[in-house]
Coordinates of C-alpha atoms in Angstrom, one line a residue:
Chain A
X1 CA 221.1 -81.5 -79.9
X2 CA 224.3 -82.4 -78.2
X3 CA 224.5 -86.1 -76.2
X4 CA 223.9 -86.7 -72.8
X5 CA 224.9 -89.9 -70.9
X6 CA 222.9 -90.7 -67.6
X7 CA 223.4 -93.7 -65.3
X8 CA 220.4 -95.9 -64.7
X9 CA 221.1 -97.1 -61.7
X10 CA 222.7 -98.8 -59.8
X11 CA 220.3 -97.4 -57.2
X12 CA 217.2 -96.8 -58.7
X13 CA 213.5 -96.7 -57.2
X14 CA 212.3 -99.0 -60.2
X15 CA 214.8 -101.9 -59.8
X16 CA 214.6 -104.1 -56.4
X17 CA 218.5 -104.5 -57.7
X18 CA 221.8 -102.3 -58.7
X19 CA 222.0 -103.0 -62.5
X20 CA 223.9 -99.9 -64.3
X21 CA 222.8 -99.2 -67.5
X22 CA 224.7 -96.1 -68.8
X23 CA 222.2 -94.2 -71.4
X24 CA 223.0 -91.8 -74.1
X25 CA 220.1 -90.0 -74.3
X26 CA 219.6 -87.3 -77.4
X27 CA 216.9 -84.8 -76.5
X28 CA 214.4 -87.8 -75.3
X29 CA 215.5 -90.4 -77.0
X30 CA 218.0 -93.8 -75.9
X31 CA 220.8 -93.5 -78.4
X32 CA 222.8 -95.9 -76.9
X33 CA 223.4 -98.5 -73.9
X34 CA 226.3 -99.3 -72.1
X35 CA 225.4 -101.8 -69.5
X36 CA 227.8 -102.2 -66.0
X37 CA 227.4 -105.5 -63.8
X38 CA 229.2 -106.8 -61.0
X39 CA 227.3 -104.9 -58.4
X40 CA 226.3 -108.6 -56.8
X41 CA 228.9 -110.3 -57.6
X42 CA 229.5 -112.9 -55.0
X43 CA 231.5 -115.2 -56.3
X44 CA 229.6 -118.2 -55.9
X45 CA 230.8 -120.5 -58.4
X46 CA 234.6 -120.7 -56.4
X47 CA 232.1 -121.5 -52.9
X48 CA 230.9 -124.0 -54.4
X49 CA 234.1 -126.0 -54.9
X50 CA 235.0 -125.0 -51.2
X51 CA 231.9 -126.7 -49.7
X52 CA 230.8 -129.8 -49.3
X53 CA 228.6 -131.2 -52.6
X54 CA 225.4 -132.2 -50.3
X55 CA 225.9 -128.6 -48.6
X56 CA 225.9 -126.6 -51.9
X57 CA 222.8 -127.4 -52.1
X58 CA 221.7 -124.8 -49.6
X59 CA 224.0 -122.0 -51.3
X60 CA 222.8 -122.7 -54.6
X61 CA 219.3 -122.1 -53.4
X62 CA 220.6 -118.4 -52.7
X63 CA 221.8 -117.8 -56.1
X64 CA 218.3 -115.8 -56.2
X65 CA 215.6 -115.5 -53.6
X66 CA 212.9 -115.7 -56.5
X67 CA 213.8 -119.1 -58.4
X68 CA 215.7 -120.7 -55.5
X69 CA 213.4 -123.9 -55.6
X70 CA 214.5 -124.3 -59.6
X71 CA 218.1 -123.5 -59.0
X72 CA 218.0 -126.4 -56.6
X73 CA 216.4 -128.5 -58.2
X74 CA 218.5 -128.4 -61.7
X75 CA 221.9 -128.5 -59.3
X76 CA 220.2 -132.0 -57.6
X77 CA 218.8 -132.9 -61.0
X78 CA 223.2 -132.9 -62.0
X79 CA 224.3 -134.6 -59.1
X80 CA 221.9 -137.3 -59.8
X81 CA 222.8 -137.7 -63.3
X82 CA 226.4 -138.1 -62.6
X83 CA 226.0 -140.3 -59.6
X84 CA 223.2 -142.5 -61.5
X85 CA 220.6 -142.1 -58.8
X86 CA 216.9 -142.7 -60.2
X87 CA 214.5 -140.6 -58.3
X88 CA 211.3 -141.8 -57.2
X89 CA 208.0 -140.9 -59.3
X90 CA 206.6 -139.0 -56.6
X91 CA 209.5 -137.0 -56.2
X92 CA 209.2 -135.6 -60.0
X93 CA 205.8 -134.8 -59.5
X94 CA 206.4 -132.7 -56.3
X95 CA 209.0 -131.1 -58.3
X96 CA 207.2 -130.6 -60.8
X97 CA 204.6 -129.0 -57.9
X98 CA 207.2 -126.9 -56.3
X99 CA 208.5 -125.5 -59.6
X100 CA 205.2 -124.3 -60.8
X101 CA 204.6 -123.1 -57.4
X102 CA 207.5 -120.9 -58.0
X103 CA 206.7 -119.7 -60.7
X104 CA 203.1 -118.3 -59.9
X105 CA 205.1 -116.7 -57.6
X106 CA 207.8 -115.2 -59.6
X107 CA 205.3 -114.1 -62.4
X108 CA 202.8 -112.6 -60.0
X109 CA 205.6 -110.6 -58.5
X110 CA 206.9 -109.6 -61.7
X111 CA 203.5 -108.1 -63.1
X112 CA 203.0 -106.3 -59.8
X113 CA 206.5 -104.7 -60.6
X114 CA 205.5 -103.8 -64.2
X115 CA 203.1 -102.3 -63.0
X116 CA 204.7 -99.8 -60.2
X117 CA 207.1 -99.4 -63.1
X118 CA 204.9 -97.3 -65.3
X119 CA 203.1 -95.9 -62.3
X120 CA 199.8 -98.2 -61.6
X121 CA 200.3 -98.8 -57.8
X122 CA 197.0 -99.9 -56.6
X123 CA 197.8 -102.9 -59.7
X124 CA 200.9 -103.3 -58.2
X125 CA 199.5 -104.0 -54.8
X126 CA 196.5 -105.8 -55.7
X127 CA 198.9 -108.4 -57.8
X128 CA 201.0 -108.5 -54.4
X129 CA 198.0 -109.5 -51.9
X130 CA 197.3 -112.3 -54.5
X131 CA 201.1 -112.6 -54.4
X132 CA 201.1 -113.6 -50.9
X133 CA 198.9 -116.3 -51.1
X134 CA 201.3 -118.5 -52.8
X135 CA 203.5 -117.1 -50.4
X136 CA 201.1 -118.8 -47.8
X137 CA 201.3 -122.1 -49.6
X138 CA 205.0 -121.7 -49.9
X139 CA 205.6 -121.0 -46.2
X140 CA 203.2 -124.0 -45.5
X141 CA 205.1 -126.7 -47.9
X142 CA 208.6 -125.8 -48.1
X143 CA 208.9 -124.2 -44.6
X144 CA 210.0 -121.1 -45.8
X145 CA 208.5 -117.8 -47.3
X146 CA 210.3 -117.4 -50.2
X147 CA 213.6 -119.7 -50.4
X148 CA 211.8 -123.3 -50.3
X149 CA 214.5 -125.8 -49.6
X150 CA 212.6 -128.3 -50.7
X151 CA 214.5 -130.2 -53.1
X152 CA 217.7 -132.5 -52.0
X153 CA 220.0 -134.8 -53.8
X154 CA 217.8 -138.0 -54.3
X155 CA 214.4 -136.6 -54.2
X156 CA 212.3 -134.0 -52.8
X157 CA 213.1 -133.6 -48.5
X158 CA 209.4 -132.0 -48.1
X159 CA 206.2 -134.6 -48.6
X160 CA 202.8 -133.3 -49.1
X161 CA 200.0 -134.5 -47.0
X162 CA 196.2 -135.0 -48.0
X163 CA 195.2 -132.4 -45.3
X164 CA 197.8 -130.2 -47.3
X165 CA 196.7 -130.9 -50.7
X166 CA 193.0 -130.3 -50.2
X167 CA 194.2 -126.2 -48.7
X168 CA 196.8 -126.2 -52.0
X169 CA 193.8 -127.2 -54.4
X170 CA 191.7 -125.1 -52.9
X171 CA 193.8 -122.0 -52.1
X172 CA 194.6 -122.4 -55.9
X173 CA 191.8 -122.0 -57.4
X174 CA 190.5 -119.1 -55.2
X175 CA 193.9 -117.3 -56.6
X176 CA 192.8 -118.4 -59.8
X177 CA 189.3 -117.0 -59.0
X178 CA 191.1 -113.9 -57.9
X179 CA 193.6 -113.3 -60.9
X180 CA 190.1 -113.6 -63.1
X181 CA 189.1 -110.0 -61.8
X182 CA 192.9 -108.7 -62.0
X183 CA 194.3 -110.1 -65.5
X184 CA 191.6 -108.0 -67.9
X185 CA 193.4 -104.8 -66.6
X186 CA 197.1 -106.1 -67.5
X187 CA 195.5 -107.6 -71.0
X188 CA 192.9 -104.4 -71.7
X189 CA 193.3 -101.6 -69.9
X190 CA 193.8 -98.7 -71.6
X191 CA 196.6 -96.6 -69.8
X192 CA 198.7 -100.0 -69.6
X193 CA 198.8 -100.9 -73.7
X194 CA 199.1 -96.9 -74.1
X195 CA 202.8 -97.5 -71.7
X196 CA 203.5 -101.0 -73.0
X197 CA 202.0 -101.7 -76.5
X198 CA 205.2 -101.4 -79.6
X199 CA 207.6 -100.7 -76.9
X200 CA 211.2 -102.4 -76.7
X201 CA 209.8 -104.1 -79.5
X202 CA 212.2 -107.2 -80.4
X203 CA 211.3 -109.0 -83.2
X204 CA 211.7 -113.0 -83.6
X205 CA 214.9 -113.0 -85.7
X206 CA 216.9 -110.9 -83.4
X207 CA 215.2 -113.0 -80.6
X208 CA 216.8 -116.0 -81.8
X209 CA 220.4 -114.2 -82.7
X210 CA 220.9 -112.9 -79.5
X211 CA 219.9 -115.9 -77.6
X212 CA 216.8 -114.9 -75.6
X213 CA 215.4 -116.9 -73.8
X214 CA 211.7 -118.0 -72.0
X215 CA 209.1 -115.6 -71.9
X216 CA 210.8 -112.9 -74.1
X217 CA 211.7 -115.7 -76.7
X218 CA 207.9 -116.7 -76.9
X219 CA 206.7 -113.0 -76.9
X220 CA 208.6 -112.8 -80.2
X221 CA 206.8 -115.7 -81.4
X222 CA 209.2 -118.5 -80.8
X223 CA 207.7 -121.8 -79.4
X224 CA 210.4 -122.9 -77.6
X225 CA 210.1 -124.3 -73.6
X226 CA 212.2 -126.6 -72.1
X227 CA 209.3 -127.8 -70.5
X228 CA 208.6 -129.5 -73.7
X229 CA 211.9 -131.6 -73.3
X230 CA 209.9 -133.5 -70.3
X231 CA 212.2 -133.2 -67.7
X232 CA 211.1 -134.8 -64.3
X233 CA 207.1 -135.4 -65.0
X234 CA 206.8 -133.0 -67.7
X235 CA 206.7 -135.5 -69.9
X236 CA 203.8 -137.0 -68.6
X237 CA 201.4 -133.5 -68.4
X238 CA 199.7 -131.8 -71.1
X239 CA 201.8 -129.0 -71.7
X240 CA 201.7 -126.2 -74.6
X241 CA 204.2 -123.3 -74.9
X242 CA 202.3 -120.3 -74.6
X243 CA 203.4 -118.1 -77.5
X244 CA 203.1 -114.2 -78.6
X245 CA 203.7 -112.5 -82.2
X246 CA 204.3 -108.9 -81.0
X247 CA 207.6 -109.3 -79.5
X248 CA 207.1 -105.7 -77.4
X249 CA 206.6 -105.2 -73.7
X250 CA 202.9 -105.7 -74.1
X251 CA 203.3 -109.2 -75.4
X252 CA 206.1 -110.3 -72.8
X253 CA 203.5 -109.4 -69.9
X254 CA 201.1 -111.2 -71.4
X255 CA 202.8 -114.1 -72.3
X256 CA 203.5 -114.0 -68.0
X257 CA 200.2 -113.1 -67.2
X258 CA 198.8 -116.0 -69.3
X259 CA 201.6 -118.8 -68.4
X260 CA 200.2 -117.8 -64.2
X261 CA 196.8 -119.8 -65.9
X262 CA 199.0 -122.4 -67.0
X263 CA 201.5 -123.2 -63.6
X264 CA 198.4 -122.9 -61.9
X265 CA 196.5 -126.0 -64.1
X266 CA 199.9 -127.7 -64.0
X267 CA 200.5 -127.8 -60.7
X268 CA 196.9 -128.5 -59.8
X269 CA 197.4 -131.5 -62.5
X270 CA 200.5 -132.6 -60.6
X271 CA 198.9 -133.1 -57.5
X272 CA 195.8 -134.5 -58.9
X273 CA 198.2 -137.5 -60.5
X274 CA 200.7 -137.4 -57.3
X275 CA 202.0 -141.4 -57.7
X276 CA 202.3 -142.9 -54.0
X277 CA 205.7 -144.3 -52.7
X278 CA 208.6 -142.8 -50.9
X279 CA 209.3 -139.2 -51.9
X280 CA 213.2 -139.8 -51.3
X281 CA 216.3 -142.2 -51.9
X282 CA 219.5 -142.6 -50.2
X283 CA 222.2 -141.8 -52.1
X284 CA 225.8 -142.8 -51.4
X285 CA 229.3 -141.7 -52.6
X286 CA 230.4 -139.2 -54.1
X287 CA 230.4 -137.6 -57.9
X288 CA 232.5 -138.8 -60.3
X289 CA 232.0 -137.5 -63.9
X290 CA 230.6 -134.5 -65.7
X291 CA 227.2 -133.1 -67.0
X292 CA 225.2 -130.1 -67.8
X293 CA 221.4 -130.1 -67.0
X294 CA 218.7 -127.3 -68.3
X295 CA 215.6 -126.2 -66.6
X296 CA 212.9 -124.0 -67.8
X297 CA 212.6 -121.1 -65.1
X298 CA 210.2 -118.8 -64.6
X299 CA 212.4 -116.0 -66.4
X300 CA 213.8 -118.9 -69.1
X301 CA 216.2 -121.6 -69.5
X302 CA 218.6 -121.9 -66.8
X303 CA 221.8 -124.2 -67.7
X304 CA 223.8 -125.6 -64.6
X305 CA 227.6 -127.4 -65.7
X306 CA 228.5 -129.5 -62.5
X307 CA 232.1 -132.1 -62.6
X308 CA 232.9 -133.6 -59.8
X309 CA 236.3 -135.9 -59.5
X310 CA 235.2 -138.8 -56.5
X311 CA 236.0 -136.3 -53.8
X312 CA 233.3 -134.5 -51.4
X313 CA 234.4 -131.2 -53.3
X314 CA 233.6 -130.5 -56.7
X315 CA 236.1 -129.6 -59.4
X316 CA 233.6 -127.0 -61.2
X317 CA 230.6 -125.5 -60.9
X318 CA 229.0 -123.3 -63.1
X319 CA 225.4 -121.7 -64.0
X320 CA 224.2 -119.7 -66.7
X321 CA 221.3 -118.0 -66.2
X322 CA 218.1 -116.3 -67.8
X323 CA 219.0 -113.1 -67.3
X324 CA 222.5 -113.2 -68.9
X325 CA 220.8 -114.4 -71.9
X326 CA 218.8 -111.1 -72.0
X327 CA 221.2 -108.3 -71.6
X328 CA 221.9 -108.5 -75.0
X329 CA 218.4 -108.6 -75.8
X330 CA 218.1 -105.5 -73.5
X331 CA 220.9 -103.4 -75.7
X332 CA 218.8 -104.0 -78.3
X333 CA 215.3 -102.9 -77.1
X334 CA 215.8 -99.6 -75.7
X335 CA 217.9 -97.7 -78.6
X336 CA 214.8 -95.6 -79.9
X337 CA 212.7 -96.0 -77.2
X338 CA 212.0 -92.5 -74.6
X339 CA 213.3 -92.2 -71.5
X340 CA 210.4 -92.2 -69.8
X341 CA 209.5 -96.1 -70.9
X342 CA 213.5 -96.9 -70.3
X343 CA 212.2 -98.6 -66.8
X344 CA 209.5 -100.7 -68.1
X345 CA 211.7 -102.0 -71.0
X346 CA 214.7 -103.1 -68.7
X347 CA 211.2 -104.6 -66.1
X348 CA 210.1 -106.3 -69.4
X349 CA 213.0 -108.8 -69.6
X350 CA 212.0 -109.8 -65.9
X351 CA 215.5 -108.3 -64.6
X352 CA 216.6 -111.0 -62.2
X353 CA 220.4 -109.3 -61.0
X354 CA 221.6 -111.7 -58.4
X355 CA 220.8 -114.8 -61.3
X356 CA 223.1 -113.1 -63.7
X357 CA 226.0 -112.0 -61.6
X358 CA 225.8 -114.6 -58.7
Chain B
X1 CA 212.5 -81.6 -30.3
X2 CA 210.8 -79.1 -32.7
X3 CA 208.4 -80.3 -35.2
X4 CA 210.6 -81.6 -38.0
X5 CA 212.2 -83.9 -35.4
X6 CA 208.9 -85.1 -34.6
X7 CA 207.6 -85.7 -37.5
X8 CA 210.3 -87.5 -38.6
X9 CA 210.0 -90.5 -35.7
X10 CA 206.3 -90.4 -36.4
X11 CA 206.3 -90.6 -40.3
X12 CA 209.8 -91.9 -41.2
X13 CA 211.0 -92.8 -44.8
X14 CA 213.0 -96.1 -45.9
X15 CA 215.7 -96.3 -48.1
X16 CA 216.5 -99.9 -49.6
X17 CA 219.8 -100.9 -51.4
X18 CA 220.8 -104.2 -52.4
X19 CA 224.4 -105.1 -51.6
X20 CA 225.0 -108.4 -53.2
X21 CA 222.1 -110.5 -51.7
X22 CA 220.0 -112.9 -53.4
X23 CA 217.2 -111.1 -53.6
X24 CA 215.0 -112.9 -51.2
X25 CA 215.2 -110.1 -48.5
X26 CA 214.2 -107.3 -51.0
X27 CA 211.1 -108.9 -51.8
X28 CA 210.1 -109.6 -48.4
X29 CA 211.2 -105.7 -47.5
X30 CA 208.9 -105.4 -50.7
X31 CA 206.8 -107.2 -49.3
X32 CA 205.9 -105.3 -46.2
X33 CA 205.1 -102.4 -48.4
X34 CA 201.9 -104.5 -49.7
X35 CA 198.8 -105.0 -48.5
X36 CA 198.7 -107.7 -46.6
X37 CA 201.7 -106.5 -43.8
X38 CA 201.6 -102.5 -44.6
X39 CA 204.2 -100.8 -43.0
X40 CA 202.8 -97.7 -44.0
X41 CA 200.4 -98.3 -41.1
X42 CA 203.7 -97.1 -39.6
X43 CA 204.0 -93.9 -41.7
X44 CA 206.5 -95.9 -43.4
X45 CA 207.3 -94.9 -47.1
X46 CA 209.6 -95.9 -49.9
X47 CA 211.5 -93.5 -51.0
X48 CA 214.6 -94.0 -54.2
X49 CA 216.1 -90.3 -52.9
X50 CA 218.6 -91.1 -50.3
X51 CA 218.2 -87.2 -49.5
X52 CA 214.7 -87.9 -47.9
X53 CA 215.3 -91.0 -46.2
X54 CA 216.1 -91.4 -42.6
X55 CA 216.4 -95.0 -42.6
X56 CA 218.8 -97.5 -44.6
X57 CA 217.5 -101.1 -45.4
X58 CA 220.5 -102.9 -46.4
X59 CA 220.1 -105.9 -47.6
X60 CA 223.4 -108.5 -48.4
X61 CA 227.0 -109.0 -47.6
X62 CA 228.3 -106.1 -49.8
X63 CA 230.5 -107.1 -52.3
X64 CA 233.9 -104.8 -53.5
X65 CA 232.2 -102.7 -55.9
X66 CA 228.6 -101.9 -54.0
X67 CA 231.1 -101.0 -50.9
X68 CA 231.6 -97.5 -52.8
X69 CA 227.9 -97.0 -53.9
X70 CA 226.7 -97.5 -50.3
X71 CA 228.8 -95.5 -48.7
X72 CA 227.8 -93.2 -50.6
X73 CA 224.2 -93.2 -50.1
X74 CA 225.0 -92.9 -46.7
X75 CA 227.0 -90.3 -46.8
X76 CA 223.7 -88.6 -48.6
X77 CA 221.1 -89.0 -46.1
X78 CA 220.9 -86.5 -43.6
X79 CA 221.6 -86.6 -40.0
X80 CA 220.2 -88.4 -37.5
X81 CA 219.9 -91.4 -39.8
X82 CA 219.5 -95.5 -39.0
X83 CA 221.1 -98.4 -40.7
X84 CA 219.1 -101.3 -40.4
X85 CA 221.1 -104.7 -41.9
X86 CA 218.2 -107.1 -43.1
X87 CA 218.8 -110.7 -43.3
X88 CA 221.9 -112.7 -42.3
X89 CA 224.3 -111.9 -45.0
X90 CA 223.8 -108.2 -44.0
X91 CA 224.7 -109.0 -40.2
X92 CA 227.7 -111.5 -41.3
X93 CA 228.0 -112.5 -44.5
X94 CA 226.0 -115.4 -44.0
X95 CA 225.8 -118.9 -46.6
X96 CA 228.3 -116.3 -48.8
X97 CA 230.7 -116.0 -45.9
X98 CA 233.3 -117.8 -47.6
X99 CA 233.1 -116.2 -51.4
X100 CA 236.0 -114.0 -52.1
X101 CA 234.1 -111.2 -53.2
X102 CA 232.2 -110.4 -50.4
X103 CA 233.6 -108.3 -47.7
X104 CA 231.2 -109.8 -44.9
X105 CA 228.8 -108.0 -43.3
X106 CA 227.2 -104.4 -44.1
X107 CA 228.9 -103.3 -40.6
X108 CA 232.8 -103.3 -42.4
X109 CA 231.3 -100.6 -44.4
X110 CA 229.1 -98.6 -42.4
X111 CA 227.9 -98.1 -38.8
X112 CA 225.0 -100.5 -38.6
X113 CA 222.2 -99.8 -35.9
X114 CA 219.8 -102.5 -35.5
X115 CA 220.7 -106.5 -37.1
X116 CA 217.2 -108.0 -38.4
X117 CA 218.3 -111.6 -38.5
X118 CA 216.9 -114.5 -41.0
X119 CA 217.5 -116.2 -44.6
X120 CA 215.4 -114.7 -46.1
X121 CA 214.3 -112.2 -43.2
X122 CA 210.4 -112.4 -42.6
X123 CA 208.9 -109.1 -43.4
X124 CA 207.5 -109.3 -39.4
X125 CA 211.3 -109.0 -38.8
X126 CA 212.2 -106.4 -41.2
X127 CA 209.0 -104.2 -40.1
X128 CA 210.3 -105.0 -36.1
X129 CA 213.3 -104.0 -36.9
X130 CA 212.6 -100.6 -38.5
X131 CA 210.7 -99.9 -35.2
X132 CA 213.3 -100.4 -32.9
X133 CA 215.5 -98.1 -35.3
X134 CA 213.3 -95.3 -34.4
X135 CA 213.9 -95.9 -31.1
X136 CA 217.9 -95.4 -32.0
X137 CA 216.7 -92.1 -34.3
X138 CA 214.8 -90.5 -31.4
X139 CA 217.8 -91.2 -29.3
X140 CA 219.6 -89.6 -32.3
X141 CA 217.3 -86.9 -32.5
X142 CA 217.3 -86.0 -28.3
X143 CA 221.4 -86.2 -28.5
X144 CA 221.9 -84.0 -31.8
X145 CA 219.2 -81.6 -29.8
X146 CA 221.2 -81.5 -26.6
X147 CA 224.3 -80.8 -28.6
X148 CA 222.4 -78.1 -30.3
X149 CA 221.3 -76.4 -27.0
X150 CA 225.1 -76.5 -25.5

């Protein structure tokens, strides 16, 4: 049977996002992947040594609509580093707040995806509706639907109240009520492991070779979080990486679907210990020096390299994200695999296209 | 107006593409798809086939390589169509304006018919927006009918 090469993408119904994967197909079968980005490129990285350091802040919130809060945070979380500024307790904690926020969020709205991928819509929209209660809390905290611009250099700019934490606690745990009656069909149903289960299987070595990251690292049985580092209050909250053996689509959804549980009883955990005190510090001057700072997103470790010379501008900036990580791992999953399953493979490394290409 | 024409302002399919945005306005313009805003209340569907679509979501400042790609979707959807630019880097360019790889604006590429402004654009505003671009398509459609009838 002679070769065929097909484009996936870069406009495809599955994918939110132009990412071109060029697949050599023989008869049903992925031969081979040739992956083509630079369909978002922006160029963000030179913007951010045209604009003012406090103002970046703002842009680097846009690197991706779906993390923004974390991509915020971790370029603050530099800048304070170099400039030496301690952050309040109760700042860490609402970070902490806001990042799990984000990413019930982001995980909610990735398994609603996996699930139009392989063709369960009524899944898709039932994971969305619970989706938009977050949403609700988002829109109510941060002042925004889905870029929360809550985090500035010094501390967190948006303060909860007790009127607002008593609506978080409880919106939270009607979503966790919620997700009870939604979660047995991702973990049990039937026509879901008969799409997902041994498919774009990865298994722990070549996990750790090609430098995966987050929730397709731990689906392959590594337990590796940067949450575990105890960055901001991390540290000071029980925390466990949640870990899978199978390494194959099934496990990576689980791995989400189980870590919603967890950012849920996290940041439930970080408003029941909220410290009291200011929320923010002035900070003065400018950066001087260099530093790299990680953060554990919702789709893995994010690594921001920020130097700055004593002038408003910086001198570099640069991000690597999740996503970048798992292109490799991508190349590796679908050889074998039919072309029918090719769109919930590349949904299974939680494709995030504006992250990777900025 | 015969019954295709009519039809298509009462039941009109969406077509999204991403041209370098962030990714907040394609999950609101998700968004609006789900339950709690509906747009298929509308008669609004999703299509991926640029042949069936008679409206254009665009969403970003369109970089140098998606210029190609879009233009070409548009040049696949059949007449009358609607561009509708979602969210501010669609309409200008927006917190990318000054980034070197973005051209500014989905207007540079293509004609755009109605601007849906907002970072990220609020899926009220994106489902507003596609209404008042049917206004524009039935104009469409009476024009393209009176230039039929000459």
């Amino acid at each position: 049977m002679a070769k065929i090469v097909t484009p996936f993408g870069p406009q495809h119904p599955v994918l939110p996002e132009p990412l071109q994967l060029n697949i050599t197909y023989e008869d049903e079968k992925v031969v081979s992947v040739a992956p083509a980005i630079g369909y978002i490129h922006r160029g963000l990285e030179k913007a951010g040594e045209l604009n003012d350091f406090p103002q970046n802040v703002f842009l680097v919130e846009r690197v991706c609509g779906i993390c923004s809060f974390m991509h915020g945070m971790t370029y603050c979380e530099a800048i304070e580093d170099i400039m030496g500024v301690e952050i309040p307790p109760r700042a860490k904690y609402l970070r902490v707040f806001y990042s799990e926020l984000s990413r019930i969020h982001s995980h909610l709205l990735w398994l609603g995806l996996l699930a139009d991928a392989f063709g369960f819509e009524s899944l898709f929209m039932k994971y969305w509706a619970i989706r938009e209660r977050i949403v609700d809390l988002m829109e109510m905290t941060g002042g925004h639907r889905i870029i929360l611009s809550a985090s500035c250099i010094g501390g967190v700019r948006r303060d909860l109240t007790d009127e607002q934490i008593s609506i978080i606690e409880k919106t939270l745990l009607e979503v966790k009520n919620e997700l009870d009656h939604v979660t047995p069909v991702i973990l049990k149903d039937y026509t879901v492991k008969k799409r997902t289960v041994g498919i774009g299987v990865l298994s722990k070595e070549e996990a750790l070779t090609l430098g995966a990251v987050g929730p397709v690292l731990r689906a392959s049985g590594v337990a590796q979080d940067l949450r575990q580092t105890g960055y901001e209050a991390y540290g000071e909250l029980g925390f466990e990486p949640i870990v899978e053996t199978d390494g194959d689509s099934y496990a990576r959804a689980v791995v989400r679907a189980r870590e919603v549980y967890q950012a849920i009883e996290l940041a439930l955990e970080a408003l029941h210990h909220l410290p009291e005190g200011e929320a923010q510090v002035k900070v003065k001057g400018n950066p001087n020096g260099e530093t790299i700072q990680r953060v554990e997103q919702p789709r893995g470790e994010v690594l921001w390299y920020v130097k700055g010379n004593g002038t408003k501008n910086l001198v570099r900036m640069r991000v690597r994200t999740p996503t970048y990580a798992h292109i490799p791992a991508l190349l590796k999953m679908l050889p074998g695999c039919e072309m029918a399953d090719v769109p919930v493979v590349t949904l299974s490394i939680d494709p995030c296209i504006s992250c990777t290409e900025r | 107006m015969g019954i295709i024409q009519k039809s298509q302002l009462k039941s009109p399919w969406v077509l999204h593409y991403d041209c370098s945005s962030c990714n907040g306005c394609d999950i609101e313009i998700l968004a609006s798809l789900t339950p709690v805003y509906d747009i298929e209340r509308f008669g609004i569907i999703n299509t991926g086939n640029p042949k069936h679509a008679d409206v254009l979501l665009v969403t970003g400042g369109v970089n140098r390589r998606n210029a190609r790609v879009l233009k070409n979707l548009y040049n696949q959807m059949p007449e009358p169509k609607v561009v509708v630019a979602v969210g501010s880097c669609a309409c200008t360019g927006g917190v990318f304006y000054n980034c070197y790889n973005i051209l500014g604006g989905v207007d540079k590429v293509i004609p755009v018919d109605v601007y849906v402004p907002g970072c990220a654009a609020r899926p009220e505003a994106i489902i507003d927006g596609v209404v008042l671009g049917l206004q524009k398509l039935k104009e469409k459609t009476q024009m393209k009918s009176e230039e039929v009838a000459k």
